Amino acid sequence: GLATFKGSSANFYKKSSDYGGGSVTAGISNYPTLLHDGDVVIDTGKLTSYQKDVKGLRGAIGVGDSNLYLAIFSNATVVDAAYAMKALGAKDALNLDGGGSSALYLNGSYIVGPGRSLPNAIVLVK
């Protein structure tokens, strides 16, 4: 899946190959897409056993009607994360790396993790 951002607009694509081009200010691609148009769209047959069966820290990014969601879920599978994003109100959502790569930093301190040094970050500025 692919999430692109331009100013305050966000677009989600079920497959990164669905993106038709154009300028963006940010983008992130990962697997799998969790939600598309409000529906859980995970093909569980293509998930690894770690994604499907192992409960752990899971990250996700998504959008709803008027909100952007960046979430970390504890004790969840990737499928659990999809349903949790839907319950929060997201219409489109993308899985992010989980486990030791999961961290949430808010107002000057870590709320979750990290389990190791992180080479990547999603930074939201209001």
mmCIF file of N, CA, C and O in Angstrom, residues 44-101:
data_model
loop_
_atom_site.group_PDB
_atom_site.id
_atom_site.type_symbol
_atom_site.label_atom_id
_atom_site.label_comp_id
_atom_site.label_asym_id
_atom_site.label_seq_id
_atom_site.Cartn_x
_atom_site.Cartn_y
_atom_site.Cartn_z
ATOM 1 N N THR A 44 -5.103 -12.546 4.186
ATOM 2 C CA THR A 44 -4.355 -13.270 5.221
ATOM 3 C C THR A 44 -3.506 -14.394 4.640
ATOM 4 O O THR A 44 -2.535 -14.800 5.249
ATOM 5 N N GLY A 45 -3.840 -14.868 3.459
ATOM 6 C CA GLY A 45 -3.040 -15.905 2.815
ATOM 7 C C GLY A 45 -1.665 -15.423 2.394
ATOM 8 O O GLY A 45 -0.758 -16.230 2.179
ATOM 9 N N LYS A 46 -1.478 -14.100 2.297
ATOM 10 C CA LYS A 46 -0.185 -13.542 1.899
ATOM 11 C C LYS A 46 0.633 -13.028 3.083
ATOM 12 O O LYS A 46 1.739 -12.554 2.908
ATOM 13 N N LEU A 47 0.068 -13.105 4.290
ATOM 14 C CA LEU A 47 0.800 -12.648 5.472
ATOM 15 C C LEU A 47 1.800 -13.703 5.920
ATOM 16 O O LEU A 47 1.578 -14.898 5.755
ATOM 17 N N THR A 48 2.889 -13.233 6.529
ATOM 18 C CA THR A 48 3.822 -14.167 7.161
ATOM 19 C C THR A 48 3.189 -14.682 8.446
ATOM 20 O O THR A 48 2.230 -14.091 8.970
ATOM 21 N N SER A 49 3.711 -15.761 8.972
ATOM 22 C CA SER A 49 3.171 -16.288 10.227
ATOM 23 C C SER A 49 3.359 -15.268 11.354
ATOM 24 O O SER A 49 2.526 -15.173 12.250
ATOM 25 N N TYR A 50 4.450 -14.490 11.296
ATOM 26 C CA TYR A 50 4.672 -13.454 12.311
ATOM 27 C C TYR A 50 3.564 -12.400 12.249
ATOM 28 O O TYR A 50 3.046 -11.965 13.277
ATOM 29 N N GLN A 51 3.181 -11.972 11.043
ATOM 30 C CA GLN A 51 2.140 -10.960 10.902
ATOM 31 C C GLN A 51 0.766 -11.501 11.297
ATOM 32 O O GLN A 51 -0.047 -10.786 11.857
ATOM 33 N N LYS A 52 0.527 -12.758 10.990
ATOM 34 C CA LYS A 52 -0.799 -13.347 11.163
ATOM 35 C C LYS A 52 -1.023 -13.914 12.565
ATOM 36 O O LYS A 52 -2.123 -13.792 13.102
ATOM 37 N N ASP A 53 0.013 -14.535 13.133
ATOM 38 C CA ASP A 53 -0.194 -15.310 14.360
ATOM 39 C C ASP A 53 0.442 -14.738 15.621
ATOM 40 O O ASP A 53 0.025 -15.089 16.718
ATOM 41 N N VAL A 54 1.460 -13.917 15.477
ATOM 42 C CA VAL A 54 2.203 -13.432 16.636
ATOM 43 C C VAL A 54 1.644 -12.089 17.105
ATOM 44 O O VAL A 54 1.574 -11.128 16.328
ATOM 45 N N LYS A 55 1.240 -12.044 18.368
ATOM 46 C CA LYS A 55 0.755 -10.788 18.944
ATOM 47 C C LYS A 55 1.943 -10.012 19.493
ATOM 48 O O LYS A 55 2.781 -10.564 20.183
ATOM 49 N N GLY A 56 2.015 -8.744 19.151
ATOM 50 C CA GLY A 56 3.098 -7.883 19.600
ATOM 51 C C GLY A 56 2.743 -6.440 19.330
ATOM 52 O O GLY A 56 1.577 -6.105 19.098
ATOM 53 N N LEU A 57 3.749 -5.574 19.356
ATOM 54 C CA LEU A 57 3.525 -4.170 19.020
ATOM 55 C C LEU A 57 3.312 -4.043 17.517
ATOM 56 O O LEU A 57 4.076 -4.596 16.723
ATOM 57 N N ARG A 58 2.282 -3.313 17.132
ATOM 58 C CA ARG A 58 1.968 -3.082 15.723
ATOM 59 C C ARG A 58 1.708 -1.595 15.529
ATOM 60 O O ARG A 58 1.043 -0.949 16.343
ATOM 61 N N GLY A 59 2.224 -1.066 14.439
ATOM 62 C CA GLY A 59 2.002 0.332 14.110
ATOM 63 C C GLY A 59 1.121 0.457 12.889
ATOM 64 O O GLY A 59 1.081 -0.430 12.033
ATOM 65 N N ALA A 60 0.390 1.573 12.798
ATOM 66 C CA ALA A 60 -0.470 1.825 11.648
ATOM 67 C C ALA A 60 -0.654 3.322 11.465
ATOM 68 O O ALA A 60 -0.583 4.085 12.426
ATOM 69 N N ILE A 61 -0.884 3.715 10.219
ATOM 70 C CA ILE A 61 -1.227 5.095 9.895
ATOM 71 C C ILE A 61 -2.478 5.047 9.039
ATOM 72 O O ILE A 61 -2.636 4.153 8.204
ATOM 73 N N GLY A 62 -3.394 5.982 9.272
ATOM 74 C CA GLY A 62 -4.627 5.983 8.515
ATOM 75 C C GLY A 62 -5.309 7.331 8.552
ATOM 76 O O GLY A 62 -4.895 8.243 9.267
ATOM 77 N N VAL A 63 -6.365 7.434 7.752
ATOM 78 C CA VAL A 63 -7.175 8.653 7.714
ATOM 79 C C VAL A 63 -8.643 8.270 7.813
ATOM 80 O O VAL A 63 -9.059 7.210 7.353
ATOM 81 N N GLY A 64 -9.408 9.167 8.424
ATOM 82 C CA GLY A 64 -10.861 9.046 8.480
ATOM 83 C C GLY A 64 -11.453 10.247 7.782
ATOM 84 O O GLY A 64 -10.790 10.900 6.972
ATOM 85 N N ASP A 65 -12.684 10.563 8.111
ATOM 86 C CA ASP A 65 -13.341 11.698 7.464
ATOM 87 C C ASP A 65 -12.617 13.011 7.732
ATOM 88 O O ASP A 65 -12.490 13.848 6.845
ATOM 89 N N SER A 66 -12.136 13.207 8.962
ATOM 90 C CA SER A 66 -11.465 14.470 9.272
ATOM 91 C C SER A 66 -10.227 14.303 10.142
ATOM 92 O O SER A 66 -9.661 15.293 10.590
ATOM 93 N N ASN A 67 -9.794 13.074 10.390
ATOM 94 C CA ASN A 67 -8.654 12.836 11.264
ATOM 95 C C ASN A 67 -7.579 12.001 10.586
ATOM 96 O O ASN A 67 -7.876 11.146 9.761
ATOM 97 N N LEU A 68 -6.348 12.260 10.994
ATOM 98 C CA LEU A 68 -5.208 11.423 10.640
ATOM 99 C C LEU A 68 -4.896 10.595 11.876
ATOM 100 O O LEU A 68 -4.845 11.125 12.991
ATOM 101 N N TYR A 69 -4.719 9.294 11.709
ATOM 102 C CA TYR A 69 -4.455 8.397 12.823
ATOM 103 C C TYR A 69 -3.054 7.828 12.694
ATOM 104 O O TYR A 69 -2.690 7.295 11.654
ATOM 105 N N LEU A 70 -2.276 7.936 13.736
ATOM 106 C CA LEU A 70 -0.978 7.299 13.851
ATOM 107 C C LEU A 70 -1.039 6.545 15.167
ATOM 108 O O LEU A 70 -1.183 7.146 16.230
ATOM 109 N N ALA A 71 -1.006 5.203 15.082
ATOM 110 C CA ALA A 71 -1.290 4.408 16.274
ATOM 111 C C ALA A 71 -0.276 3.306 16.472
ATOM 112 O O ALA A 71 0.292 2.777 15.523
ATOM 113 N N ILE A 72 -0.060 2.953 17.725
ATOM 114 C CA ILE A 72 0.717 1.790 18.134
ATOM 115 C C ILE A 72 -0.216 0.927 18.972
ATOM 116 O O ILE A 72 -0.834 1.410 19.918
ATOM 117 N N PHE A 73 -0.336 -0.350 18.603
ATOM 118 C CA PHE A 73 -1.195 -1.279 19.327
ATOM 119 C C PHE A 73 -0.330 -2.325 20.018
ATOM 120 O O PHE A 73 0.573 -2.894 19.408
ATOM 121 N N SER A 74 -0.624 -2.610 21.271
ATOM 122 C CA SER A 74 0.081 -3.642 22.026
ATOM 123 C C SER A 74 -0.669 -4.956 21.908
ATOM 124 O O SER A 74 -1.898 -4.971 21.832
ATOM 125 N N ASN A 75 0.087 -6.053 21.934
ATOM 126 C CA ASN A 75 -0.503 -7.394 21.956
ATOM 127 C C ASN A 75 -1.490 -7.598 20.808
ATOM 128 O O ASN A 75 -2.619 -8.039 21.025
ATOM 129 N N ALA A 76 -1.065 -7.253 19.587
ATOM 130 C CA ALA A 76 -1.949 -7.338 18.426
ATOM 131 C C ALA A 76 -1.262 -8.033 17.261
ATOM 132 O O ALA A 76 -0.043 -7.968 17.109
ATOM 133 N N THR A 77 -2.057 -8.707 16.434
ATOM 134 C CA THR A 77 -1.584 -9.187 15.142
ATOM 135 C C THR A 77 -1.838 -8.069 14.136
ATOM 136 O O THR A 77 -2.488 -7.057 14.458
ATOM 137 N N VAL A 78 -1.385 -8.240 12.908
ATOM 138 C CA VAL A 78 -1.657 -7.243 11.869
ATOM 139 C C VAL A 78 -3.163 -7.148 11.621
ATOM 140 O O VAL A 78 -3.710 -6.054 11.449
ATOM 141 N N VAL A 79 -3.846 -8.279 11.647
ATOM 142 C CA VAL A 79 -5.308 -8.274 11.452
ATOM 143 C C VAL A 79 -5.992 -7.531 12.599
ATOM 144 O O VAL A 79 -6.914 -6.737 12.376
ATOM 145 N N ASP A 80 -5.528 -7.753 13.830
ATOM 146 C CA ASP A 80 -6.065 -7.018 14.983
ATOM 147 C C ASP A 80 -5.898 -5.511 14.776
ATOM 148 O O ASP A 80 -6.809 -4.730 15.077
ATOM 149 N N ALA A 81 -4.747 -5.105 14.274
ATOM 150 C CA ALA A 81 -4.480 -3.678 14.044
ATOM 151 C C ALA A 81 -5.456 -3.099 13.016
ATOM 152 O O ALA A 81 -5.912 -1.962 13.163
ATOM 153 N N ALA A 82 -5.791 -3.876 12.002
ATOM 154 C CA ALA A 82 -6.749 -3.401 10.994
ATOM 155 C C ALA A 82 -8.108 -3.120 11.635
ATOM 156 O O ALA A 82 -8.705 -2.055 11.405
ATOM 157 N N TYR A 83 -8.587 -4.050 12.437
ATOM 158 C CA TYR A 83 -9.896 -3.857 13.076
ATOM 159 C C TYR A 83 -9.861 -2.736 14.113
ATOM 160 O O TYR A 83 -10.847 -2.010 14.294
ATOM 161 N N ALA A 84 -8.735 -2.564 14.791
ATOM 162 C CA ALA A 84 -8.602 -1.465 15.748
ATOM 163 C C ALA A 84 -8.619 -0.116 15.025
ATOM 164 O O ALA A 84 -9.258 0.830 15.494
ATOM 165 N N MET A 85 -7.940 -0.024 13.880
ATOM 166 C CA MET A 85 -7.961 1.230 13.107
ATOM 167 C C MET A 85 -9.375 1.540 12.631
ATOM 168 O O MET A 85 -9.821 2.691 12.682
ATOM 169 N N LYS A 86 -10.089 0.519 12.197
ATOM 170 C CA LYS A 86 -11.476 0.715 11.770
ATOM 171 C C LYS A 86 -12.328 1.201 12.942
ATOM 172 O O LYS A 86 -13.133 2.118 12.794
ATOM 173 N N ALA A 87 -12.144 0.603 14.122
ATOM 174 C CA ALA A 87 -12.901 1.004 15.312
ATOM 175 C C ALA A 87 -12.599 2.448 15.716
ATOM 176 O O ALA A 87 -13.480 3.143 16.230
ATOM 177 N N LEU A 88 -11.367 2.903 15.468
ATOM 178 C CA LEU A 88 -11.008 4.287 15.777
ATOM 179 C C LEU A 88 -11.681 5.286 14.828
ATOM 180 O O LEU A 88 -11.785 6.461 15.143
ATOM 181 N N GLY A 89 -12.083 4.811 13.651
ATOM 182 C CA GLY A 89 -12.721 5.698 12.691
ATOM 183 C C GLY A 89 -11.974 5.874 11.389
ATOM 184 O O GLY A 89 -12.383 6.652 10.528
ATOM 185 N N ALA A 90 -10.859 5.160 11.231
ATOM 186 C CA ALA A 90 -10.104 5.265 9.977
ATOM 187 C C ALA A 90 -10.886 4.615 8.844
ATOM 188 O O ALA A 90 -11.568 3.608 9.044
ATOM 189 N N LYS A 91 -10.796 5.201 7.669
ATOM 190 C CA LYS A 91 -11.411 4.637 6.457
ATOM 191 C C LYS A 91 -10.349 3.943 5.603
ATOM 192 O O LYS A 91 -10.637 2.973 4.921
ATOM 193 N N ASP A 92 -9.138 4.490 5.616
ATOM 194 C CA ASP A 92 -8.002 3.926 4.889
ATOM 195 C C ASP A 92 -6.853 3.835 5.869
ATOM 196 O O ASP A 92 -6.632 4.760 6.656
ATOM 197 N N ALA A 93 -6.105 2.728 5.832
ATOM 198 C CA ALA A 93 -5.003 2.554 6.779
ATOM 199 C C ALA A 93 -3.948 1.630 6.201
ATOM 200 O O ALA A 93 -4.248 0.733 5.415
ATOM 201 N N LEU A 94 -2.719 1.871 6.633
ATOM 202 C CA LEU A 94 -1.556 1.138 6.173
ATOM 203 C C LEU A 94 -0.790 0.617 7.385
ATOM 204 O O LEU A 94 -0.594 1.339 8.365
ATOM 205 N N ASN A 95 -0.369 -0.637 7.322
ATOM 206 C CA ASN A 95 0.470 -1.224 8.356
ATOM 207 C C ASN A 95 1.835 -0.544 8.357
ATOM 208 O O ASN A 95 2.373 -0.209 7.302
ATOM 209 N N LEU A 96 2.386 -0.349 9.530
ATOM 210 C CA LEU A 96 3.763 0.142 9.673
ATOM 211 C C LEU A 96 4.585 -0.960 10.325
ATOM 212 O O LEU A 96 4.049 -1.944 10.834
ATOM 213 N N ASP A 97 5.890 -0.802 10.349
ATOM 214 C CA ASP A 97 6.758 -1.786 10.971
ATOM 215 C C ASP A 97 6.395 -1.906 12.444
ATOM 216 O O ASP A 97 6.005 -0.936 13.082
ATOM 217 N N GLY A 98 6.511 -3.094 12.979
ATOM 218 C CA GLY A 98 6.143 -3.323 14.370
ATOM 219 C C GLY A 98 7.312 -3.797 15.204
ATOM 220 O O GLY A 98 8.467 -3.625 14.841
ATOM 221 N N GLY A 99 7.006 -4.390 16.335
ATOM 222 C CA GLY A 99 8.036 -4.938 17.215
ATOM 223 C C GLY A 99 8.962 -3.874 17.761
ATOM 224 O O GLY A 99 8.533 -2.807 18.180
ATOM 225 N N GLY A 100 10.271 -4.167 17.743
ATOM 226 C CA GLY A 100 11.273 -3.243 18.270
ATOM 227 C C GLY A 100 11.369 -1.950 17.498
ATOM 228 O O GLY A 100 11.935 -0.968 17.974
ATOM 229 N N SER A 101 10.799 -1.913 16.294
ATOM 230 C CA SER A 101 10.786 -0.688 15.486
ATOM 231 C C SER A 101 9.651 0.247 15.877
ATOM 232 O O SER A 101 9.564 1.347 15.357
#
